[in-house]
Coordinates of C-alpha atoms and ligand atoms in Angstrom, one line a residue:
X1 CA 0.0 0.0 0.0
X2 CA 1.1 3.6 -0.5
X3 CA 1.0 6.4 1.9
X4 CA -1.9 8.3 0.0
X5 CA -4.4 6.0 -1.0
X6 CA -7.3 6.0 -0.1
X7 CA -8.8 4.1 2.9
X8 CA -12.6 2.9 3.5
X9 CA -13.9 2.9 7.0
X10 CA -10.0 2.4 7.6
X11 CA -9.0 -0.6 5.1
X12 CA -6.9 0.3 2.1
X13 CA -8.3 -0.1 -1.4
X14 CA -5.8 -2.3 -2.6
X15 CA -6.7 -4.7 0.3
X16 CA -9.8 -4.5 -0.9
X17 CA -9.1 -4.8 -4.6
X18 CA -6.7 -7.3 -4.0
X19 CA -8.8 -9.8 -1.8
X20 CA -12.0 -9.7 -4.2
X21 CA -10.2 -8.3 -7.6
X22 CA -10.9 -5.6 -10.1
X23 CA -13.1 -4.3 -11.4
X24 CA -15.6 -3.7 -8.6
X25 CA -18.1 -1.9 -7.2
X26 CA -17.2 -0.8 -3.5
X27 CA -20.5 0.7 -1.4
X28 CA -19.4 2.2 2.5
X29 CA -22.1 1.3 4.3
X30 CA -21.5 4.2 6.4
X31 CA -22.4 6.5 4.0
X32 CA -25.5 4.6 2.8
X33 CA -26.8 5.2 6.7
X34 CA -26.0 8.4 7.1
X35 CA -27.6 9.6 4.2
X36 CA -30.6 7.7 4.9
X37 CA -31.1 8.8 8.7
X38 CA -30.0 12.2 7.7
X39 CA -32.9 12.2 5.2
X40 CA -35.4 10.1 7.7
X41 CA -34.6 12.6 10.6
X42 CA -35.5 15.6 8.8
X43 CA -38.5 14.7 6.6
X44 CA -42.3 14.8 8.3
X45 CA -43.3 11.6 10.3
X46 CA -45.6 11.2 8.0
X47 CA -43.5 10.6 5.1
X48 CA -42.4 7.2 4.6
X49 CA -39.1 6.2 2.6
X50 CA -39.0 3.9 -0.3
X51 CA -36.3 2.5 -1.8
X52 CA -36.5 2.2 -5.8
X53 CA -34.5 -1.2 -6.0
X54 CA -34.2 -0.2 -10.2
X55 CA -31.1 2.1 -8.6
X56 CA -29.4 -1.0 -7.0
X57 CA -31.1 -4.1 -6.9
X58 CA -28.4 -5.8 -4.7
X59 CA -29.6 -8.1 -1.6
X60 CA -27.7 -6.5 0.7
X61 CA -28.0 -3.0 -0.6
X62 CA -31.7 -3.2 -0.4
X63 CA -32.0 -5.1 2.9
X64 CA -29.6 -2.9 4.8
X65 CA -31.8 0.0 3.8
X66 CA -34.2 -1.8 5.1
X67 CA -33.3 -2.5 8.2
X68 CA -32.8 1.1 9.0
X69 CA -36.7 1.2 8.2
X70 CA -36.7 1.9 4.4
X71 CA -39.5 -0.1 2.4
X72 CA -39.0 -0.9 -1.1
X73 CA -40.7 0.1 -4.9
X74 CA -40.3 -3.3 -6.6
X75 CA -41.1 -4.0 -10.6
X76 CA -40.5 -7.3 -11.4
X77 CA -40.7 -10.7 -10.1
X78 CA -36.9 -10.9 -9.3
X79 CA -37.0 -7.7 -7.2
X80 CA -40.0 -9.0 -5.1
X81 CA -38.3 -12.5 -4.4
X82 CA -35.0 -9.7 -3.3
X83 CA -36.9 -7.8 -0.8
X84 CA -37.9 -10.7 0.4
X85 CA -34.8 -12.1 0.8
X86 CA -33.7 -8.9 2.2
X87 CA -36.2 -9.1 5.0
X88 CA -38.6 -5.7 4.2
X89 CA -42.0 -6.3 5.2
X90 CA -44.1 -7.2 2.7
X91 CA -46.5 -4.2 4.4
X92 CA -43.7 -1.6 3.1
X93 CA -43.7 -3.1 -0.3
X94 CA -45.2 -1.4 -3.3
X95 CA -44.4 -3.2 -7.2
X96 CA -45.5 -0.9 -10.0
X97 CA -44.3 -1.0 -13.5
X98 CA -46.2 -0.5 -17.0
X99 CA -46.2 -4.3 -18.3
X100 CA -47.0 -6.2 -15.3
X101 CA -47.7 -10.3 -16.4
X102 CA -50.5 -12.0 -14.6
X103 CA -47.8 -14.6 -13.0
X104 CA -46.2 -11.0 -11.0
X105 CA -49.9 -10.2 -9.8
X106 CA -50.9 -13.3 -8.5
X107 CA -47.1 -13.4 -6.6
X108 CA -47.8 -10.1 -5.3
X109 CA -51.5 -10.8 -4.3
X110 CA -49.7 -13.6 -2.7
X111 CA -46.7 -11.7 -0.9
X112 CA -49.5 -9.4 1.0
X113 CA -48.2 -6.8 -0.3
X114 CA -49.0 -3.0 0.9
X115 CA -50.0 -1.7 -2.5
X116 CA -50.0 -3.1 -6.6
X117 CA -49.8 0.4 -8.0
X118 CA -52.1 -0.4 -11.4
X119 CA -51.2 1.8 -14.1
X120 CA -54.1 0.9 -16.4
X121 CA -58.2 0.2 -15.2
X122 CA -57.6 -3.1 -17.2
X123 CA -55.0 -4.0 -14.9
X124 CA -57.4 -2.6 -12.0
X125 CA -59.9 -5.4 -13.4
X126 CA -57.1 -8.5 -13.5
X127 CA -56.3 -7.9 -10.3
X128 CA -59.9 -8.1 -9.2
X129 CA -60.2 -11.3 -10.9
X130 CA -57.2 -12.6 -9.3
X131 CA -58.1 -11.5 -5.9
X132 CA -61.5 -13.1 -5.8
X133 CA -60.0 -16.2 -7.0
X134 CA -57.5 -16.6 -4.4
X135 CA -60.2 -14.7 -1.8
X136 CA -58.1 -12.1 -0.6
X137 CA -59.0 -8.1 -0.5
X138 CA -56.0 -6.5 -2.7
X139 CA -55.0 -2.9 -2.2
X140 CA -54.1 -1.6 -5.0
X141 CA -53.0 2.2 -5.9
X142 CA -53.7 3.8 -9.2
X143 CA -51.1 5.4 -10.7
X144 CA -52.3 9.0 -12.8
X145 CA -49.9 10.4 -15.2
X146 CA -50.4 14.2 -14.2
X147 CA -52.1 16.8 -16.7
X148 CA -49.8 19.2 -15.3
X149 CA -45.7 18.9 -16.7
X150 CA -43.3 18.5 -14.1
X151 CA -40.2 20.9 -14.2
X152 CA -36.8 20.8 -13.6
X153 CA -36.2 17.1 -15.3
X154 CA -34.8 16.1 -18.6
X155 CA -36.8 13.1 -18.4
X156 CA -40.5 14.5 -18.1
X157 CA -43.0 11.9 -17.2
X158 CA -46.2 14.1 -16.6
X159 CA -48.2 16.3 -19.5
X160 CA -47.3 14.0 -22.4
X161 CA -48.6 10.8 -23.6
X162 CA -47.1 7.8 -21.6
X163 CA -47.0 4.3 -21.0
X164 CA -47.3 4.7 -17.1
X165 CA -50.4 5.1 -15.3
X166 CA -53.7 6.6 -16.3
X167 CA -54.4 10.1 -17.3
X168 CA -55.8 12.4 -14.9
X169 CA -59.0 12.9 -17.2
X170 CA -59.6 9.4 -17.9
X171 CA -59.2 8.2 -14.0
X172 CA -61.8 11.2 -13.2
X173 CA -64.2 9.2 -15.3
X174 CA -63.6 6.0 -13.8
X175 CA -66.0 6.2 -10.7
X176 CA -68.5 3.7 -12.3
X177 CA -65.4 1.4 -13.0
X178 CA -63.9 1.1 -9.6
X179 CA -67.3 0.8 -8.1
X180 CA -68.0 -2.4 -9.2
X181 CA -64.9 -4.4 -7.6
X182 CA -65.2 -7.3 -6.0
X183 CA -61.7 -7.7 -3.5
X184 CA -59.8 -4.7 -5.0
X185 CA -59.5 -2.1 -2.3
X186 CA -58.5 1.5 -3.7
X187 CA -55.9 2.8 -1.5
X188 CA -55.0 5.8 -3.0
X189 CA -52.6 7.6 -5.5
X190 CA -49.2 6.9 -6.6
X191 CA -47.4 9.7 -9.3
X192 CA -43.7 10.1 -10.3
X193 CA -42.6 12.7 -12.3
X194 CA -38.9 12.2 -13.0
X195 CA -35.5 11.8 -12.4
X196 CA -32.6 14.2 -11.6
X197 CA -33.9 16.6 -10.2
X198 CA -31.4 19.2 -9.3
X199 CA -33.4 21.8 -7.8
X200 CA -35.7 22.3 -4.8
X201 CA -38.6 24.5 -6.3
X202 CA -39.0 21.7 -8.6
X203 CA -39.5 19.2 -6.2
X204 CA -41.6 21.1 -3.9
X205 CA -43.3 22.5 -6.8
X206 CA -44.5 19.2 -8.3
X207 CA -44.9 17.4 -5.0
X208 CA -47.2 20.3 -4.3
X209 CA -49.2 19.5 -7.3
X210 CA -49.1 15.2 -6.8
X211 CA -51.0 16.1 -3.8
X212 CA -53.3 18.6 -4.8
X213 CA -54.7 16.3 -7.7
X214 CA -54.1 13.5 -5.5
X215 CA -56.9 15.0 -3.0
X216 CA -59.2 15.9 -6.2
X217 CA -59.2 12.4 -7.9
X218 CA -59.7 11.1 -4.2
X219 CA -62.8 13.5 -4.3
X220 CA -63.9 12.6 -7.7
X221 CA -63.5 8.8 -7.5
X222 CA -65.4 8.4 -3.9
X223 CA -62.2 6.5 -2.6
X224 CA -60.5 7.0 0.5
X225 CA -57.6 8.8 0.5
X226 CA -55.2 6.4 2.7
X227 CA -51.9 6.8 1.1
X228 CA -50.3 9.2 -1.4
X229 CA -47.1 8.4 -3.3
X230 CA -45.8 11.4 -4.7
X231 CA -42.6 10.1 -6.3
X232 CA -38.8 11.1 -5.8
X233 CA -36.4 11.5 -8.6
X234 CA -34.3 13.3 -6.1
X235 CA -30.9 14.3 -7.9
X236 CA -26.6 13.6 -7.7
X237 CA -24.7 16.3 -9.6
X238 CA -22.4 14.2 -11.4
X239 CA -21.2 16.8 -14.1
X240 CA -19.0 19.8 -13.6
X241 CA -22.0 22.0 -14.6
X242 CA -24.0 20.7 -12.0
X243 CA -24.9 21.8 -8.3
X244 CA -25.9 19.4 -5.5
X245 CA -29.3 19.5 -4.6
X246 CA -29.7 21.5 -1.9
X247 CA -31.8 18.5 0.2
X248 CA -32.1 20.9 3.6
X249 CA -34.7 23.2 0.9
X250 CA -35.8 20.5 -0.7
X251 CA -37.2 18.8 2.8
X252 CA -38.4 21.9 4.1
X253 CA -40.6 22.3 1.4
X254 CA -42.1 18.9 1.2
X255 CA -42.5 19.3 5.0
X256 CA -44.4 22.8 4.5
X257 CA -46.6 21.4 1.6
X258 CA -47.2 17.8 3.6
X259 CA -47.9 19.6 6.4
X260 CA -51.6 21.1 5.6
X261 CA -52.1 17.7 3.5
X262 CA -52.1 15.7 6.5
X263 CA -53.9 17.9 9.1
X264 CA -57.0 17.6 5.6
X265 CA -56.4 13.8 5.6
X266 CA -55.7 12.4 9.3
X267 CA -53.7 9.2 9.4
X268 CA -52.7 9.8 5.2
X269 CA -49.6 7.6 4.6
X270 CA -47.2 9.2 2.3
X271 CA -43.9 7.8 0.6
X272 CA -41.4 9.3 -1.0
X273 CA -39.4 6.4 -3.3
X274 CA -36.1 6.9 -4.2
X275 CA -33.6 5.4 -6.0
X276 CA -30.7 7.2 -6.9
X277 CA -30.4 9.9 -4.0
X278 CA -30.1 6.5 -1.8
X279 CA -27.9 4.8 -3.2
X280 CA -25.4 6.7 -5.1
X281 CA -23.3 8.1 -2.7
X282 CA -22.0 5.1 -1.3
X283 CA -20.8 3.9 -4.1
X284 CA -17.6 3.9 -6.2
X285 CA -16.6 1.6 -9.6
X286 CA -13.3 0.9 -8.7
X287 CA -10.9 -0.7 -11.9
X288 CA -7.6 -1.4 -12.0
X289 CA -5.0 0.5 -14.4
X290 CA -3.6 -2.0 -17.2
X291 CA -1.8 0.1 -20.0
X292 CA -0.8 4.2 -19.7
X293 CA -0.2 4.7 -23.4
X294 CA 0.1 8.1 -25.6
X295 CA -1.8 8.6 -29.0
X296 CA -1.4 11.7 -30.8
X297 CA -0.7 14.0 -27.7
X298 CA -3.7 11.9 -26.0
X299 CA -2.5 10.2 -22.5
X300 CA -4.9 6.8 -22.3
X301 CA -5.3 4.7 -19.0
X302 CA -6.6 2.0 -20.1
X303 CA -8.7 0.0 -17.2
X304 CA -9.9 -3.7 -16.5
X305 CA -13.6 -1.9 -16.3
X306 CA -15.4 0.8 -18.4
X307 CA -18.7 1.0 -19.6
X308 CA -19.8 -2.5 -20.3
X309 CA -20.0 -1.9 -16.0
X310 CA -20.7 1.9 -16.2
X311 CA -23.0 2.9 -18.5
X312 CA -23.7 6.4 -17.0
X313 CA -20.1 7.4 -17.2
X314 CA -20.1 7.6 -20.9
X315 CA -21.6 11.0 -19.9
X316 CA -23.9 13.8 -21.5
X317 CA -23.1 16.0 -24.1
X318 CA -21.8 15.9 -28.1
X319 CA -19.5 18.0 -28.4
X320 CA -18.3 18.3 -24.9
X321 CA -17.8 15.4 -23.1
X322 CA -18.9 15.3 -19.2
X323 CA -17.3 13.5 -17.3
X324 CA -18.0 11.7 -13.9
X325 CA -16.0 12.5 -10.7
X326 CA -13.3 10.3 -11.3
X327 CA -10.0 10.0 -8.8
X328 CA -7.2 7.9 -8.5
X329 CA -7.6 5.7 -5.3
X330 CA -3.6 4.7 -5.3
X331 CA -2.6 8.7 -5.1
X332 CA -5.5 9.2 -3.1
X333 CA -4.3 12.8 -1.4
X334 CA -1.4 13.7 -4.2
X335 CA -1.8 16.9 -6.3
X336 CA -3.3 16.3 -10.1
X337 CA -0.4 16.2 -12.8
X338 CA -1.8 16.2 -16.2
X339 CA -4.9 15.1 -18.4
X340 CA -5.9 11.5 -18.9
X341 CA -8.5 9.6 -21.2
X342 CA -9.5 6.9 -19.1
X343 CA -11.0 3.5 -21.3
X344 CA -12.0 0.1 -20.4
X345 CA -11.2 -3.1 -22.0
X346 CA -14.3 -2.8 -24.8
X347 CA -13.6 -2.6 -28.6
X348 CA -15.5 0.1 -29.0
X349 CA -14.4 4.0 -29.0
X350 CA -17.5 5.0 -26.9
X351 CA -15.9 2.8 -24.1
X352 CA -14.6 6.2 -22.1
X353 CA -15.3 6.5 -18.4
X354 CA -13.4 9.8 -18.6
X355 CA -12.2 12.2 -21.2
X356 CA -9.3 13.9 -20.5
X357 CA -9.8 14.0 -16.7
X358 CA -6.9 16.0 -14.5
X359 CA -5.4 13.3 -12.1
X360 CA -2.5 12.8 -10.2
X361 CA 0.1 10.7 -12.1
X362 CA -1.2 7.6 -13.4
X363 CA 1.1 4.5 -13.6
X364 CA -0.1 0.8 -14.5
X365 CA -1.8 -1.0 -11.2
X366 CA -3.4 1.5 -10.0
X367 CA -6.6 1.9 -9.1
X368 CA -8.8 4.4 -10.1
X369 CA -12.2 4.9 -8.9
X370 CA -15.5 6.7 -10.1
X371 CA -17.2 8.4 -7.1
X372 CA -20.9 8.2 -6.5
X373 CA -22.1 5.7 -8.7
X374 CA -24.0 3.5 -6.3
X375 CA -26.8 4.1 -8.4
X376 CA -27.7 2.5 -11.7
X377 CA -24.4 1.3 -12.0
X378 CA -24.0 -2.6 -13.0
X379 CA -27.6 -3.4 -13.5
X380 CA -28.4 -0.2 -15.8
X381 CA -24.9 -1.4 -17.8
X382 CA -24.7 -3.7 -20.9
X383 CA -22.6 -6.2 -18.6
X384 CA -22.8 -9.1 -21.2
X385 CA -21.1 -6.8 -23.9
X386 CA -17.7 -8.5 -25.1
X387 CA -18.8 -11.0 -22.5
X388 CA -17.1 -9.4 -19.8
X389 CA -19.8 -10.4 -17.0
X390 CA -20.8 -8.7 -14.2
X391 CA -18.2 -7.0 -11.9
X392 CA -18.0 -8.1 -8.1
X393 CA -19.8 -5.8 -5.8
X394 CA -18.2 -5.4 -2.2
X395 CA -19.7 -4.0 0.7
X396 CA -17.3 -2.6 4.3
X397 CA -19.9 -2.5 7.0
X398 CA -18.4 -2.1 10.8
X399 CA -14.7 -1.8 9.3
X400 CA -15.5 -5.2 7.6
X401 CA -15.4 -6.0 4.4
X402 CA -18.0 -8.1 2.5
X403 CA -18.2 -9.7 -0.7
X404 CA -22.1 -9.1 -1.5
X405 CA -21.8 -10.2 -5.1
X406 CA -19.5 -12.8 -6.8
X407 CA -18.3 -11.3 -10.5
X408 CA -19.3 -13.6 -13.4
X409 CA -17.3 -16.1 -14.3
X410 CA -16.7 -17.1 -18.0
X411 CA -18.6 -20.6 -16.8
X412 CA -21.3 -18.6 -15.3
X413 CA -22.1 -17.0 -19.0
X414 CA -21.6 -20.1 -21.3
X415 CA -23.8 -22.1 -19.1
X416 CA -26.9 -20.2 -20.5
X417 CA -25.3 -20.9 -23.7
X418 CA -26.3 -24.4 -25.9
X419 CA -24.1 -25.8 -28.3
X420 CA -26.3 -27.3 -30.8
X421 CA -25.0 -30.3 -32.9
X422 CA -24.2 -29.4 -36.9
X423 CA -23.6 -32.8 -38.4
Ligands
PLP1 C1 -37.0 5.0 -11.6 C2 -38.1 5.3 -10.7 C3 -37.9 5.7 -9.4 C4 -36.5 6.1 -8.9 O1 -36.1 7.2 -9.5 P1 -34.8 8.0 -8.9 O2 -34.6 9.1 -9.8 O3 -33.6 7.0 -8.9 O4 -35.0 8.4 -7.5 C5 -39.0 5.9 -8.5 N1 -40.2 5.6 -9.0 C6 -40.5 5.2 -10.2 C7 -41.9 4.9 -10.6 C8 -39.5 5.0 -11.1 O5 -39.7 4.6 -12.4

């Protein structure tokens, strides 16, 4: 170990890397907490925490979270077997998604879970049908893609035409279609308007809203308003142009606007799901230096990891690349040098985890590391490209640390794979 590099909850990185291997993704568990209780602390009682598991789907991830009192937004049928592996209640368990199959209803009918948010009245109706079959009552959420468009995100989910949930205008028609449910109960209102956002006003702004047509659909459909789900898409300034959300604000805000909300609707639950905000922090995509090569006045580190691991990295922008924060882990503390390109092993020129990034001298066995990416990092990557596999994911928890996901093995890929006989 050198005298600079860096050191998580007191074990040097190389230990680390060279006990599991590189590349891999390396969450501090003490920074998960933190940021969770911080956020728990300051937001109103009555605002519960959900974790998106589409940010980080892994076990332990997710059922640490949860055992600091987070429940969980699921979407598939792998994520609800995961939080139940990971121990969340299935009473803190909401699944939503656009294409749910009838075989992920009748597991969540059968998991108790707190809420199916139904994104179509169609779906509403299966679930019925499914409930009475297996005689249970099913509460179910409905999920209303806003009439009003929700600022401050790149990726606008209200005031368009979408695949998710049902328009405003449509579920204000749909008194005479809920009524006649046989098990479905009608719990109340789930919307989410985006991702990344980067400023308060726009949170607070389009929580206000959620709630406020929320309480009118509540009105118009006859249905008790027991829980609101107004979304997250809390933001992580990863490029140099951006600014950290300023959460103290953001909080304050939601607090002032849940505030009134609650003393209307006594004993409302609301949740707040988040995905990114949770998770990212904790997490850095640590890969091991291989080649430090020149091409026409270009420095290159080449890296055991890139893209195929790191999707998000690749950055925004055409003509200007953004880049990630990206810092050596072996010169931890030492001064930045010069400019380096920093690529993965892929055959591909888009395979850049950092254009021309200023970093302390870079030598071969190094270890470089991209900083907040513990959110949408390996399972939002094209991990199978090149057939590279899925890195090992590595947890320090109490000074420990822990190997919470093996990295795919070559066997592990071509045992999917059937050779068919020719002759
Ligand atoms: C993706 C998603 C989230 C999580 O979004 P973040 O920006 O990671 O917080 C929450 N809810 C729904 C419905 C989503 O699709």
């Amino acid at each position: 170990m050198t005298a600079t590099e860096l050191r998580v909850q007191g074990i040097p990185v190389s230990r680390i890397a060279a006990e599991f291997g590189t590349p891999l993704y390396l969450y501090d568990a003490d920074v998960l907490r933190s940021g969770y209780q911080r956020l728990r602390a300051a937001l109103h009682p009555a605002v519960d925490i959900f974790l998106s598991l589409k940010a980080n789907p892994n076990v332990s991830v997710c059922g640490y979270l949860g055992s600091l009192g987070a429940g969980a937004e699921i979407s598939s049928m792998t994520e609800l077997l995961t939080v139940r592996r990971a121990g969340i209640d299935p009473r803190n368990v909401i699944f939503l998604g656009p294409g749910k199959t009838r075989a992920e209803l009748e597991a969540c009918v059968q998991a108790g879970l707190y809420a199916i948010v139904c994104e179509s009245l169609d779906e509403v109706r299966q679930v019925d049908e499914i409930a009475a079959a297996a005689d249970r009552d099913v509460p179910v959420m409905l999920r209303v893609n806003p009439d009003f468009s929700a600022r401050g995100t790149g990726l606008t989910m209200g005031g368009k035409p979408r695949q998710f949930g049902v328009d405003v205008a449509q579920l204000r028609g749909a008194r005479a279609a809920l009524s006649g449910l046989r098990r479905v109960r009608v719990r109340g209102i789930h919307a989410y308007l985006g991702t990344r956002f980067l400023k308060a006003e726009d949170i607070v702004g389009n929580t206000e809203q959620v709630l406020a047509t929320a309480a009118g659909l509540a009105d118009d459909l006859r249905i008790p308003l027991d829980t609101v789900d107004f979304g997250g898409g809390f933001g992580v300034a990863y490029f140099d142009n951006e600014k950290d959300l300023d959460i103290e604000s953001t909080v304050a805000g939601i607090n002032a606007a849940v505030e009134p909300f609650v003393r209307a609707h006594p004993g409302v639950r609301l949740i707040n799901e988040l995905g990114r905000y949770l998770t990212a922090w904790c997490g850095t995509y640590v890969v091991r230096v291989l080649y430090v090569k020149e091409s026409q006045g270009e420095r290159f580190a080449i890296a055991d990891g890139g893209t195929n691991h790191h999707m998000a990295a690749v950055g925004v922008g055409s003509f200007v690349k953004r880049n990630f924060p990206l810092r050596s882990l072996t010169r931890h503390t030492d001064e930045p040098t010069g400019k380096y390109t920093v690529t993965g092993p892929l055959c591909t020129p888009n395979d850049v985890i950092g254009k021309k990034v200023l970093l302390p001298e870079v030598a071969a066995g190094d270890l470089l590391g991209v900083e907040r990416s513990g959110a949408y990092g390996p399972s939002a990557s094209p991990g199978h490209f090149l057939s590279h596999g899925f890195p090992a994911e590595v947890m320090v928890l109490n000074g420990e640390a822990h190997l919470i996901r093996d990295r795919d093995r070559s066997e592990d890929l071509l045992a999917k794979q059937h050779l068919i006989p020719f002759a």
